[in-house]
Structures are given as C-alpha cells and as structure tokens.
C-alpha cells in the first residue's frame, strides 16, 4: 500500500469473521491534498498482487490511532 503515491500511512489487520474465515483489512491515510477511494486502492493492489494477498476491506481514515507516547 505504501507504494501507492496517494498513501502516507497504512496498517493491515488479519482477523476471523463469524464463519471463521480469515480476512485482511487495511486502513490507510492519504497524503495531504490527495484522495484515494477504497475501490481504487484495491484495484491498484490487484494489479501487483495475487487476489488472496489483497485486503478484502479497505478503509480510508484521517489518521492512524496512536498511544499516548506516539
């Protein structure tokens, strides 16, 4: 995800859904003045990665959460 020009920061989380299927969710923060939709992010990843490595859920957020010490 960090190789996409619009992306400044990202985090991915693996989890199991109610059916015990393993899923990957990505959270990304865009660079100032840039915009990227979740659909566009997934499309760009699918150009470079096999589908099983592409997060099933992509969320564009304002900032990644941090602890009190950053």
mmCIF file of C-alpha atoms in Angstrom, residues 17-64:
data_model
loop_
_atom_site.group_PDB
_atom_site.id
_atom_site.type_symbol
_atom_site.label_atom_id
_atom_site.label_comp_id
_atom_site.label_asym_id
_atom_site.label_seq_id
_atom_site.Cartn_x
_atom_site.Cartn_y
_atom_site.Cartn_z
ATOM 1 C CA UNK A 17 -15.157 -13.378 10.710
ATOM 2 C CA UNK A 18 -18.235 -15.097 12.181
ATOM 3 C CA UNK A 19 -17.842 -18.011 9.753
ATOM 4 C CA UNK A 20 -14.209 -18.483 10.941
ATOM 5 C CA UNK A 21 -12.935 -17.280 7.561
ATOM 6 C CA UNK A 22 -9.647 -15.417 7.775
ATOM 7 C CA UNK A 23 -9.815 -11.876 6.379
ATOM 8 C CA UNK A 24 -7.421 -8.997 5.908
ATOM 9 C CA UNK A 25 -8.479 -5.382 6.472
ATOM 10 C CA UNK A 26 -6.375 -2.379 5.505
ATOM 11 C CA UNK A 27 -6.545 1.120 6.955
ATOM 12 C CA UNK A 28 -4.853 3.904 5.048
ATOM 13 C CA UNK A 29 -4.194 7.602 5.463
ATOM 14 C CA UNK A 30 -3.847 9.714 2.320
ATOM 15 C CA UNK A 31 -1.148 12.304 1.815
ATOM 16 C CA UNK A 32 -2.304 15.914 2.325
ATOM 17 C CA UNK A 33 -4.220 17.139 -0.706
ATOM 18 C CA UNK A 34 -4.512 13.642 -2.191
ATOM 19 C CA UNK A 35 -7.533 11.359 -2.298
ATOM 20 C CA UNK A 36 -7.975 7.642 -2.905
ATOM 21 C CA UNK A 37 -11.114 5.557 -2.713
ATOM 22 C CA UNK A 38 -11.108 2.082 -1.168
ATOM 23 C CA UNK A 39 -12.141 0.637 -4.540
ATOM 24 C CA UNK A 40 -9.218 2.360 -6.310
ATOM 25 C CA UNK A 41 -6.767 1.151 -3.663
ATOM 26 C CA UNK A 42 -7.928 -2.463 -4.084
ATOM 27 C CA UNK A 43 -7.735 -2.149 -7.879
ATOM 28 C CA UNK A 44 -4.135 -0.942 -7.706
ATOM 29 C CA UNK A 45 -3.185 -3.764 -5.360
ATOM 30 C CA UNK A 46 -4.818 -6.331 -7.655
ATOM 31 C CA UNK A 47 -2.521 -5.110 -10.459
ATOM 32 C CA UNK A 48 0.532 -6.173 -8.420
ATOM 33 C CA UNK A 49 -0.565 -8.909 -6.022
ATOM 34 C CA UNK A 50 -2.482 -12.178 -6.190
ATOM 35 C CA UNK A 51 -6.064 -11.748 -5.022
ATOM 36 C CA UNK A 52 -5.530 -13.705 -1.796
ATOM 37 C CA UNK A 53 -2.958 -11.109 -0.660
ATOM 38 C CA UNK A 54 -5.241 -8.114 -1.311
ATOM 39 C CA UNK A 55 -7.230 -6.895 1.718
ATOM 40 C CA UNK A 56 -10.930 -7.675 1.443
ATOM 41 C CA UNK A 57 -11.759 -4.436 3.274
ATOM 42 C CA UNK A 58 -10.006 -1.114 2.712
ATOM 43 C CA UNK A 59 -10.822 1.858 4.918
ATOM 44 C CA UNK A 60 -9.585 5.399 4.260
ATOM 45 C CA UNK A 61 -9.200 7.211 7.591
ATOM 46 C CA UNK A 62 -7.923 10.635 8.690
ATOM 47 C CA UNK A 63 -5.151 9.299 10.946
ATOM 48 C CA UNK A 64 -3.913 6.035 12.379
#
